[in-house]
Coordinates of C-alpha atoms in Angstrom, one line a residue:
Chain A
X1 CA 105.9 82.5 124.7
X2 CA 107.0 79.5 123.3
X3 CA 104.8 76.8 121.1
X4 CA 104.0 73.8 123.2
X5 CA 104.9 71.0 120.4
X6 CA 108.2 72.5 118.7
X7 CA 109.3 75.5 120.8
X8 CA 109.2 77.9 118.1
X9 CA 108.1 81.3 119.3
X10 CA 104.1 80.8 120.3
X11 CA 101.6 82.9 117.9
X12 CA 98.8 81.1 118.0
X13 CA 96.9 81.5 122.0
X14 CA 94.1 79.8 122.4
X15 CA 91.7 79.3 125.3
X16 CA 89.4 76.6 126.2
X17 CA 86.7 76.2 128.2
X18 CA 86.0 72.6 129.5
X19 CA 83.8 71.3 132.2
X20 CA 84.3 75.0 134.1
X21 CA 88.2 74.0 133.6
X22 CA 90.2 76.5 131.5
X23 CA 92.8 75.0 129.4
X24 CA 95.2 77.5 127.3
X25 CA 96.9 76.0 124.2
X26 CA 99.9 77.6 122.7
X27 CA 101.1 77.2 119.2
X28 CA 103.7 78.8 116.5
X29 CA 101.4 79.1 113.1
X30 CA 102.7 76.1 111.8
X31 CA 101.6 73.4 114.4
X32 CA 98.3 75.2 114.5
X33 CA 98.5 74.8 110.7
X34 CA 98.7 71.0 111.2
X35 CA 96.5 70.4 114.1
X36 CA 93.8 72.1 111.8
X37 CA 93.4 75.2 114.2
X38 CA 94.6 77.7 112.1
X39 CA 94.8 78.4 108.5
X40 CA 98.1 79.1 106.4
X41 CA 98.4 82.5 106.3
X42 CA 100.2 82.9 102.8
X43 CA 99.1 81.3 100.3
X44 CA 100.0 82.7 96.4
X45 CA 96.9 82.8 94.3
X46 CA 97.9 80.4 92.0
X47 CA 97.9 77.9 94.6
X48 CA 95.1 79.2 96.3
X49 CA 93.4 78.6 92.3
X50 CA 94.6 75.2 92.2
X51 CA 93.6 74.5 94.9
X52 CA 90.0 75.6 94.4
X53 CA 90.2 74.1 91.1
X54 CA 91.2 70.6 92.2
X55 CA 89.0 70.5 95.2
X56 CA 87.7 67.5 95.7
X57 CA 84.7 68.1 98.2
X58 CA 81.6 68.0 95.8
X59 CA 81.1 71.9 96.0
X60 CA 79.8 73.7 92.9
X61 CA 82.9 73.8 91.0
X62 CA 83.5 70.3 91.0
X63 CA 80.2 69.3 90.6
X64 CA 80.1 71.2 87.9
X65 CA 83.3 69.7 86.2
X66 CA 82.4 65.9 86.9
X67 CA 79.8 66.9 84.1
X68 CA 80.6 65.3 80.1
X69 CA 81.0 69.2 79.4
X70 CA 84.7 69.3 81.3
X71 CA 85.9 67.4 78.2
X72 CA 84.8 70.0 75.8
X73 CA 87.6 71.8 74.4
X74 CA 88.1 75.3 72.8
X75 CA 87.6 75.4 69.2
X76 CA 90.5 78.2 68.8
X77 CA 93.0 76.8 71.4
X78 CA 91.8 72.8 72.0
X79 CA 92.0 73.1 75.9
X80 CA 89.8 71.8 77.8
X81 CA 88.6 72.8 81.0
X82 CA 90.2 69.7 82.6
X83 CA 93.3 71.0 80.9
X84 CA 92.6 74.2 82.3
X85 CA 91.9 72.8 85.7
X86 CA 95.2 70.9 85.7
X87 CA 97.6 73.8 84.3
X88 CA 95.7 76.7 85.9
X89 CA 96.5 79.2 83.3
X90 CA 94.1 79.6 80.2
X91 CA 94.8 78.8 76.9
X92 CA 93.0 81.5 74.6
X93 CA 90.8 84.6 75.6
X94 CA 87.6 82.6 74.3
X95 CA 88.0 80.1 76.9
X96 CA 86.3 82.6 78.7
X97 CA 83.2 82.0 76.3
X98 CA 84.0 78.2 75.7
X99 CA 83.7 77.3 79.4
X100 CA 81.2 78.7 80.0
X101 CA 79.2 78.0 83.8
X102 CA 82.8 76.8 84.8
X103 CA 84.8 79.4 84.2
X104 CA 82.4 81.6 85.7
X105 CA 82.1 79.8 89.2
X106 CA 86.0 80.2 88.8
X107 CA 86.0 83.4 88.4
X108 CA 83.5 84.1 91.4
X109 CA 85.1 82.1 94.1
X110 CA 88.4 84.2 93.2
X111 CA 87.0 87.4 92.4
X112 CA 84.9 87.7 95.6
X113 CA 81.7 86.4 94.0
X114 CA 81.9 89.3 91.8
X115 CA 81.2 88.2 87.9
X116 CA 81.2 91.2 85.9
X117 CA 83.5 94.1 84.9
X118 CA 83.2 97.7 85.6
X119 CA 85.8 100.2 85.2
X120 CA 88.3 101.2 81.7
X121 CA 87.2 100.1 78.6
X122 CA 89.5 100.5 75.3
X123 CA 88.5 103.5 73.5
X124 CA 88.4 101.2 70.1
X125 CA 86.1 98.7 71.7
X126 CA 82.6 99.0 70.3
X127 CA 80.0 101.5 70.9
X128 CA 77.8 98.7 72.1
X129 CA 80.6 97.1 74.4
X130 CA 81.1 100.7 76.1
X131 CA 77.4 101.0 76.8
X132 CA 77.1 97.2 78.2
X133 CA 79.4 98.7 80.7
X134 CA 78.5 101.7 81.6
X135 CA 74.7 99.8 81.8
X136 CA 76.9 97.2 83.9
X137 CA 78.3 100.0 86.2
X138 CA 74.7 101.0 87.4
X139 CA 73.2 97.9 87.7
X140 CA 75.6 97.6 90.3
X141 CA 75.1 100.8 91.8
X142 CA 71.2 100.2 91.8
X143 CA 71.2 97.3 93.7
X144 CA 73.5 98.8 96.4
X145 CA 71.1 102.0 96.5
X146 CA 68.2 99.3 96.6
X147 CA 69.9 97.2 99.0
X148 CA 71.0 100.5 101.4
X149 CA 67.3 101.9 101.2
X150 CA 68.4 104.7 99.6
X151 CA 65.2 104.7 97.1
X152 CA 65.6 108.2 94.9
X153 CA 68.9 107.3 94.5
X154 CA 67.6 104.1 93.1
X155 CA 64.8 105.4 91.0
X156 CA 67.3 108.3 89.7
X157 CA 69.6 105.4 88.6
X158 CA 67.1 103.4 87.1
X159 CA 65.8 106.0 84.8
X160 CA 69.3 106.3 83.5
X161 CA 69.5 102.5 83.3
X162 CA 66.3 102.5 81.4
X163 CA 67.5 105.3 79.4
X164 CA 70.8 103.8 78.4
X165 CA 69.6 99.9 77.7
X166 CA 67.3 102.0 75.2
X167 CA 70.0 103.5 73.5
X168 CA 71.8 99.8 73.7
X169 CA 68.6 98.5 71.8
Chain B
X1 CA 121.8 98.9 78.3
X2 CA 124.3 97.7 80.7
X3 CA 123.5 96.0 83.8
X4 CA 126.2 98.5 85.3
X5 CA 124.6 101.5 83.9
X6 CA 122.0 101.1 86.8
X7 CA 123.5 98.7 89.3
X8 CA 125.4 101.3 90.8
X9 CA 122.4 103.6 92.4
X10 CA 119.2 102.8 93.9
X11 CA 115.8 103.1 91.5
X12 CA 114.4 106.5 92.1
X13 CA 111.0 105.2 93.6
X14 CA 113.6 103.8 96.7
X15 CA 115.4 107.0 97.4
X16 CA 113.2 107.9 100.3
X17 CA 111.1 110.8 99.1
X18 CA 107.5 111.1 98.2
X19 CA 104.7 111.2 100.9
X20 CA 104.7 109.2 103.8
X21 CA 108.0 108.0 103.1
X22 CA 108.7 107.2 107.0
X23 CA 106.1 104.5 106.5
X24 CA 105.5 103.8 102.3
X25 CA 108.6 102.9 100.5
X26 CA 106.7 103.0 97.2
X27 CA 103.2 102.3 95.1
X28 CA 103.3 100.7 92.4
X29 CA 100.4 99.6 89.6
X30 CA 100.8 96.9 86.9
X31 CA 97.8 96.5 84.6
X32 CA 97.8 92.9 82.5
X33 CA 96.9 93.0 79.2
X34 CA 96.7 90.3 75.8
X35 CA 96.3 91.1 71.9
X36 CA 93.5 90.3 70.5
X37 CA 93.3 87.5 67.9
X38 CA 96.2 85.4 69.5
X39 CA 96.4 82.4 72.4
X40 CA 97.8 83.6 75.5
X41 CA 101.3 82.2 76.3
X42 CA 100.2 78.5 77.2
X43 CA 98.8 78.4 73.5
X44 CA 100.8 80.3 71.5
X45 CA 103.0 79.1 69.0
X46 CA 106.7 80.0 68.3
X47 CA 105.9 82.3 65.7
X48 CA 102.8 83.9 67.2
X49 CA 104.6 84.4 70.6
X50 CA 107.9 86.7 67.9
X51 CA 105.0 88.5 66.3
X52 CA 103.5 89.8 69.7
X53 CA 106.9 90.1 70.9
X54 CA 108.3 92.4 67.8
X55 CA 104.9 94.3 68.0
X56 CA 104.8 95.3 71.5
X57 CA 108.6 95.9 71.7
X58 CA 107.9 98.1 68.5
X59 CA 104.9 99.9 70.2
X60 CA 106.5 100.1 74.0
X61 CA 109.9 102.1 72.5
X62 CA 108.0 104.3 70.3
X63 CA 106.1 105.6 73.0
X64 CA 106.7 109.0 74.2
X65 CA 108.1 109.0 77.8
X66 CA 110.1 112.2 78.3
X67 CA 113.4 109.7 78.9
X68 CA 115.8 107.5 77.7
X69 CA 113.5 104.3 77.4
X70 CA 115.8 100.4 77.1
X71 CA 114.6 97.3 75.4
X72 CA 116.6 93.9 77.0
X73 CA 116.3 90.7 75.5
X74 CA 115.2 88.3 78.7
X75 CA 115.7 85.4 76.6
X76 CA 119.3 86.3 75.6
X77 CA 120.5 87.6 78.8
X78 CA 122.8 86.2 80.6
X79 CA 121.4 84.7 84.4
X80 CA 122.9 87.5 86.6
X81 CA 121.3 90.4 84.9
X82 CA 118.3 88.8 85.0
X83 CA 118.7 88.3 89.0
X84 CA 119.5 92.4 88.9
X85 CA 116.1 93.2 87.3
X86 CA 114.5 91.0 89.7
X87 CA 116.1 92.8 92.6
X88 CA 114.9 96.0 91.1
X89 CA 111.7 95.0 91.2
X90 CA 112.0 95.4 87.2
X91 CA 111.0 91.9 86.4
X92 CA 109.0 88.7 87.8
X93 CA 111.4 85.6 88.8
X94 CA 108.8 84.0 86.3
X95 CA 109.6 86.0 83.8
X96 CA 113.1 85.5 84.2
X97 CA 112.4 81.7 83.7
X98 CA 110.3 81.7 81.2
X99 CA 110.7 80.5 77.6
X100 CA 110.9 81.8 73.8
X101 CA 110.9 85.5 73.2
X102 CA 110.2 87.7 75.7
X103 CA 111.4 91.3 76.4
X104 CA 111.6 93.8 79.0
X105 CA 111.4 97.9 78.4
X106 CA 112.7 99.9 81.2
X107 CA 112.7 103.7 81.7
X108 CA 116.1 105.1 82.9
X109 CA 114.4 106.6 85.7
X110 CA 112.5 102.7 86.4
X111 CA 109.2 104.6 87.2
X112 CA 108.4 102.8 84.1
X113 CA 108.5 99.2 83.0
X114 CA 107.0 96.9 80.6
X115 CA 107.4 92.7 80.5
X116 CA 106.4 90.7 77.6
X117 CA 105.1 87.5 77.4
X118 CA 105.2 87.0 80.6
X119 CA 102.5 85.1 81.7
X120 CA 100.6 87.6 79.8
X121 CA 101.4 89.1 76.7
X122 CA 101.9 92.9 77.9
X123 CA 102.5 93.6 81.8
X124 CA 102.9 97.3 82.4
X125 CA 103.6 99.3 85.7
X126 CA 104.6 102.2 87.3
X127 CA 105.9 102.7 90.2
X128 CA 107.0 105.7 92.9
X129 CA 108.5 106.9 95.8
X130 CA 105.8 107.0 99.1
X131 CA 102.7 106.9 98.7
X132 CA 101.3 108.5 95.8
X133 CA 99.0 105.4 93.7
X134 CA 96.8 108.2 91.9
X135 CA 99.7 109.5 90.5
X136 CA 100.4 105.9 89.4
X137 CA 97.4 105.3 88.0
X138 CA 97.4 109.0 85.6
X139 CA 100.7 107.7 84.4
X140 CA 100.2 104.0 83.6
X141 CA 96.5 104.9 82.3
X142 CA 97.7 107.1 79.5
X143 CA 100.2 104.8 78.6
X144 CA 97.7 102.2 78.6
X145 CA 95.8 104.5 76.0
X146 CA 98.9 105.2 74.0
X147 CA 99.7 101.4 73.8
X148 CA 95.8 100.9 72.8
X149 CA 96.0 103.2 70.2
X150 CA 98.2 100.7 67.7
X151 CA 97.0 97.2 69.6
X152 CA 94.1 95.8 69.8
X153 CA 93.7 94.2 73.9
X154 CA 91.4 91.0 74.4
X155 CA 88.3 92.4 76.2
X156 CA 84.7 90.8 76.9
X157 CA 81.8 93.1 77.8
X158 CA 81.4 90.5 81.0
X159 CA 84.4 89.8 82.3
X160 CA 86.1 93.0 80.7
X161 CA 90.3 92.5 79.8
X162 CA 90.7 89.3 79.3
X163 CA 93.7 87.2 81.1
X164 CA 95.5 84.1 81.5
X165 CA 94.7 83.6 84.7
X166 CA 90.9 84.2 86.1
X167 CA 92.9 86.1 89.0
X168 CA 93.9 89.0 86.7
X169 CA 91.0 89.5 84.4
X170 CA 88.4 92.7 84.7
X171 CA 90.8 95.6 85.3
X172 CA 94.1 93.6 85.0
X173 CA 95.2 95.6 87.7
X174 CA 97.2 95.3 90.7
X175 CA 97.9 98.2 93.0
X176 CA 100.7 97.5 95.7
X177 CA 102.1 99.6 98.7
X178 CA 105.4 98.6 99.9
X179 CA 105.3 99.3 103.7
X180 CA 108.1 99.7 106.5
X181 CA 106.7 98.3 109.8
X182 CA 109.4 98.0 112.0
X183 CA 107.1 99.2 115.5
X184 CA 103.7 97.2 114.3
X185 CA 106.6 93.8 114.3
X186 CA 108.4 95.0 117.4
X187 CA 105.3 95.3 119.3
X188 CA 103.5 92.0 117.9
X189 CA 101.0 93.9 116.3
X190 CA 102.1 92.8 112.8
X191 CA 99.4 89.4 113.1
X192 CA 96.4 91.5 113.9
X193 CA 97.4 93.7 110.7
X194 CA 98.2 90.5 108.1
X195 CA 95.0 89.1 109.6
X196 CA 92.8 92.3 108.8
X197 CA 94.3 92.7 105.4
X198 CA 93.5 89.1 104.6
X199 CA 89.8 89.5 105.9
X200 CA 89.6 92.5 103.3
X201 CA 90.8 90.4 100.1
X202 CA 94.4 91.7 100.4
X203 CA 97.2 89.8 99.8
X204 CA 100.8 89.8 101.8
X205 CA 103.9 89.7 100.7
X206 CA 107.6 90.4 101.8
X207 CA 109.5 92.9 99.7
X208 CA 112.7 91.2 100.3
X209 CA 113.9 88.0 100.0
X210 CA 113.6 84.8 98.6
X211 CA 109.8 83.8 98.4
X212 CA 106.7 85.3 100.0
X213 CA 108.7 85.4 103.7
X214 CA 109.2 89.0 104.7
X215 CA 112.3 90.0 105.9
X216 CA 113.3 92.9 107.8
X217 CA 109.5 94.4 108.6
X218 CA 109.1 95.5 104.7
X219 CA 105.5 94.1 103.6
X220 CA 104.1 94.4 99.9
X221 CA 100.2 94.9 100.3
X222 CA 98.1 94.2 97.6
X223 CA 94.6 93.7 96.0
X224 CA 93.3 90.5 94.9
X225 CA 89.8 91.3 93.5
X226 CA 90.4 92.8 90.2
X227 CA 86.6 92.4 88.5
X228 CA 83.6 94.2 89.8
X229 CA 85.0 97.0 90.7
X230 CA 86.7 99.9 88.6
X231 CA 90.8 100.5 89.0
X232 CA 89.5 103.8 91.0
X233 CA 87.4 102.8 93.3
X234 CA 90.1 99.9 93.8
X235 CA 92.9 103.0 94.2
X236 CA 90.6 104.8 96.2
X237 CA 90.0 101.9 99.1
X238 CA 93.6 101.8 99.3
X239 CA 95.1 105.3 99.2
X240 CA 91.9 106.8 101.1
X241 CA 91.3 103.7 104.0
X242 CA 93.5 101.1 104.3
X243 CA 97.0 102.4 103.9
X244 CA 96.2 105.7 106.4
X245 CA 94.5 103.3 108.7
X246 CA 98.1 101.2 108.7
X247 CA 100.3 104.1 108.8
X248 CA 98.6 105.7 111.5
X249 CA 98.9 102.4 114.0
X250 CA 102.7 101.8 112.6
X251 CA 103.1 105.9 113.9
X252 CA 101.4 105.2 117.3
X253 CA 103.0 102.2 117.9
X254 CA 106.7 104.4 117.1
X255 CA 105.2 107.1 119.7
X256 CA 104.8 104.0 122.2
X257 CA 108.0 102.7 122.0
X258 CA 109.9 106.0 122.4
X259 CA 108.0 107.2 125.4
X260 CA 107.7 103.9 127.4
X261 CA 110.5 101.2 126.0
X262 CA 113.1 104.1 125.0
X263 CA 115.8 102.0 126.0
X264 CA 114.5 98.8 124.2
X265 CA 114.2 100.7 120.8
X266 CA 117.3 102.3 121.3
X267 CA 119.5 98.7 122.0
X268 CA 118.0 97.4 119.0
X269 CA 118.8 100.2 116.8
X270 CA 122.1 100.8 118.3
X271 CA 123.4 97.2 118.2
X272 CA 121.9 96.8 114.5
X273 CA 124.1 100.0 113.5
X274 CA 127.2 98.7 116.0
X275 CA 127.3 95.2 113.9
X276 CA 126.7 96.7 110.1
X277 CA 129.6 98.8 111.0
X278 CA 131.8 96.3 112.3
X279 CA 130.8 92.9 110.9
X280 CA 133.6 91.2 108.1
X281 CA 130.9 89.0 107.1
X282 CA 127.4 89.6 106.9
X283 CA 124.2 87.6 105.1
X284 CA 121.8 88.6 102.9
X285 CA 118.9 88.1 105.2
X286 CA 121.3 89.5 108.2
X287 CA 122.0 92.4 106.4
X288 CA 118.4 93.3 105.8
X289 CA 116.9 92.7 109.4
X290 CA 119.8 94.9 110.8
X291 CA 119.2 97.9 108.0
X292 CA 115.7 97.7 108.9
X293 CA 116.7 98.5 112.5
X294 CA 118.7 101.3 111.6
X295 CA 116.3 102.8 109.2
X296 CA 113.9 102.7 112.0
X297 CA 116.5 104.7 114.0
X298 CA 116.8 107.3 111.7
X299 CA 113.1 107.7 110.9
X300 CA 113.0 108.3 114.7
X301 CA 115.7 110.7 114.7
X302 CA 117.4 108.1 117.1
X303 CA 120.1 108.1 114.7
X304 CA 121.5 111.6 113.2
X305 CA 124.3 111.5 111.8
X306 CA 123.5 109.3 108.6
X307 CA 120.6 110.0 105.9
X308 CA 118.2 107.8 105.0
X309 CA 119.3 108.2 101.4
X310 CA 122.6 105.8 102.6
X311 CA 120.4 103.3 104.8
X312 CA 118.2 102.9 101.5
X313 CA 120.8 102.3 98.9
X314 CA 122.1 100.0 101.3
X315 CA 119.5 97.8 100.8
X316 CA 119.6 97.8 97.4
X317 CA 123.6 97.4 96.8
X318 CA 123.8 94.7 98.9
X319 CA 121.5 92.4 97.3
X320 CA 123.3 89.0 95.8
X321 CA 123.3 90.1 91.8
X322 CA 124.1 93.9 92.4
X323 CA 127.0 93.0 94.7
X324 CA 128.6 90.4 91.8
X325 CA 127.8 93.3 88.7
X326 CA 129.3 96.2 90.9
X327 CA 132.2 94.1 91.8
X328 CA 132.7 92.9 88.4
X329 CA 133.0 89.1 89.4
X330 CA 130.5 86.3 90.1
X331 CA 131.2 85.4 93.9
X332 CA 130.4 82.2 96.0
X333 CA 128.4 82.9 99.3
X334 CA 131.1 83.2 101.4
X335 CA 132.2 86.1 98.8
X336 CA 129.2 87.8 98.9
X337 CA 129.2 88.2 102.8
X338 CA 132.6 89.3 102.4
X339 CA 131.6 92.0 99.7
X340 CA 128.4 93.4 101.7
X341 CA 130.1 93.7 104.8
X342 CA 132.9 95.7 103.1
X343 CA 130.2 97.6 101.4
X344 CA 128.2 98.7 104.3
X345 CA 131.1 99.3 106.6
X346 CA 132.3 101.6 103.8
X347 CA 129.3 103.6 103.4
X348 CA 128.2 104.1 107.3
X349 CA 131.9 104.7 108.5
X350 CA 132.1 107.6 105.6
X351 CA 129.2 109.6 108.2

């Protein structure tokens, strides 16, 4: 089938329903791209990131960054998170400390809203970093046992959370 | 290294073995990582970026890999073996592009490679034939560790390895499975398979080609989440549920074709193999739809009389820099249509 504005090959079928009348609209992805009916279908993440970071429609992010605070640079690397915002790429790994709130709505809008780690950790890290995760890993699992009702799996897991932010102590 | 010591065969993960092959070209896992104490590459200064550059180059060829192990200097080589890494899938385009010292390691076999400063200071991966992504992860894990054990890797208790770019950081990993769909596309079930991958935080890409457009049914699938959940579980989603979900549908929809539009499949496949073996010119782009078709053919046993080892190195040799380095001179497009054709009518004619 073929797209009713450029004739490319249709992908996009849609079917309407107005005053009992039924009107069927064909479209290649593009034209449904621009008449706003569909979204574009590959977009690479860094795009997709600047995108977020330069959005412009008062969500969190943004309101966030309109703050004084956006103009508050690194003390290792001197970006700032406009800096960041405009290049997209970080400048130093404290930035992830110096930006604090913003970096971590960043991080949750691309990471699926998730905001903390859980998997390797470097054997030389810290004693006290390895724990944090490992306490991070079944805080995680808790609240999915909590949240799926399955309740001795939950108090099982929160006697070794108890156990281990002891230790942590 | 030479770029001819490799531009004349395919990479072992492409030669058509492993599980699943009918279906999964490959799996591959690259795992980002950054030293400790230094900017990442935005940042860094010009000698910072040589020290992380000599230390890592140091640390990547003294690691114990069973085989010949090759250190190239991206910044000194010349364009076209640059383009031949790319096409191997050795190196990024960006870190072909890139600036100031920067390296690539390579295993002979290419199961194993290493970029630095790239736009991170250490990119690892591994990658093999069909579909095999725990054995990926064993093998780039203890390498991981190895590296680890003489550099120190930027790591937060929150956010866990730290990256340049929020999209990497956690893990630092990205799993891929490079898929052969030539039934889900012929039947128009391709859409209904990008769009379910995309409501599951996948990401799409072609294999071939210039950009993200995929050419000739080969899709790249991949994960985008990389924080909140461990490189297992992340393995596990994909090796366990989403790539047997996709193989199985890409199967059924081969088992369709043959017992209702026999005669469909067969004219595609048969006039695909009827112009590789006759055309004086052929295209990059042209070449690649049409060795998808026949690939196809001899997954289905439509075809017999040629192995898929030849339809896969096809693919491969007839890419843009391994046609100029194999033929010992740079050619203009025309030249390079002229080359492939010869190429391909060479190597099907000889079955």
């Amino acid at each position: 089938m073929k797209c009713q504005c450029c004739k490319a090959s249709a992908t996009i079928h849609i079917t309407e329903i107005h005053d009992g009348q039924r009107v069927e609209t064909h479209l290649c992805e593009q034209c449904a791209q621009k008449q706003g009916v569909a979204v574009k279908s590959q977009i690479p993440l860094n795009e997709l990131l600047t995108t977020l970071l330069s959005s412009k429609k008062g969500n969190q992010i943004d309101t966030i960054s309109e703050d004084s605070a956006s103009n508050h640079s690194c003390p290792e690397c001197q970006m700032s998170y406009n800096d960041f915002r405009k290049e997209g790429l970080l400048g130093c790994p404290n930035d992830y400390e110096a930006f604090g709130d913003q970096i971590k709505a960043v991080i949750e809008s691309a990471q699926s809203q998730n905001d903390t780690h859980k998997g390797k950790v470097p054997k030389s890290a810290p004693e006290k970093t390895k724990k944090q995760v490992e306490i991070n890993k079944l805080q995680q699992e808790l609240d999915k046992a909590v949240k799926e009702e399955k309740y001795e799996l939950a108090a099982e897991l929160r006697d070794k959370l108890a156990k281990l932010e002891n230790e942590a102590q | 290294m030479k770029p001819s010591d490799i531009s004349n065969n395919i990479s072992e993960w492409f030669n058509g073995s492993g599980p699943r092959a009918d279906v999964v070209i490959s799996s591959r896992i690259r795992l980002a990582r950054n030293m400790a104490g230094y900017a990442f590459l935005s940042r860094l200064s010009d000698q910072s970026q040589r020290q992380i550059h000599d230390k890592l180059k140091e640390t990547i060829l003294s690691l114990e890999l069973g085989e010949k192990v090759w250190f190239i200097d991206i910044d000194g080589a010349p364009a076209i073996d640059r383009e031949l890494l790319i096409e191997r899938h050795l190196i990024s385009r960006r870190h072909a592009k890139g600036k100031g010292p920067r390296g690539a390691v390579i295993a002979k076999s290419e199961c194993f490679s290493a970029m630095i400063n790239e736009e991170d200071h250490l990119r690892i991966q591994v990658i093999q034939a069909g579909l095999q992504l725990k054995k990926c992860w064993e093998k780039i894990s203890r390498y991981d560790d190895l590296i680890e054990d003489k550099v120190q890797f930027a790591f937060s208790k929150q956010y866990g390895y730290l990256t340049a770019c929020p999209t990497n950081v956690g893990t630092g990993i990205r799993v891929s499975v490079m898929l052969h769909l030539p039934a889900l596309k012929m039947t128009n079930q391709i859409d209904k398979f990008m769009n379910a991958a995309r409501d599951m935080d996948f990401a799409v890409r072609g294999l071939f080609g210039e950009g993200s457009e995929a050419v000739g049914d080969f899709f790249q699938l991949s994960n985008q989440v990389t924080l909140g959940k461990s490189e297992m579980e992340i393995i596990e989603e994909f090796s366990e549920q989403i790539v047997p979900r996709i193989i199985d549908y890409e199967l059924l929809a081969r088992e369709e074709l043959i017992k209702n539009k026999a005669h469909l499949l067969d004219d595609k496949i048969q006039r695909a193999l009827g112009v590789l073996k006759s055309a004086r010119m052929i295209s990059s782009k042209e070449a690649l739809f049409l060795l998808s078709n026949v690939r196809m053919g001899v997954n289905l046993k439509r075809i017999t009389d040629i192995p898929i080892s030849t339809v896969n190195e096809l693919f491969m040799l007839t890419l843009p820099a391994h046609l100029q380095i194999n033929s010992g001179s740079e050619l203009d497009a025309d030249g390079r249509d002229l080359m492939r054709a010869q190429i391909i009518r060479g190597k099907l004619s000889l079955n």
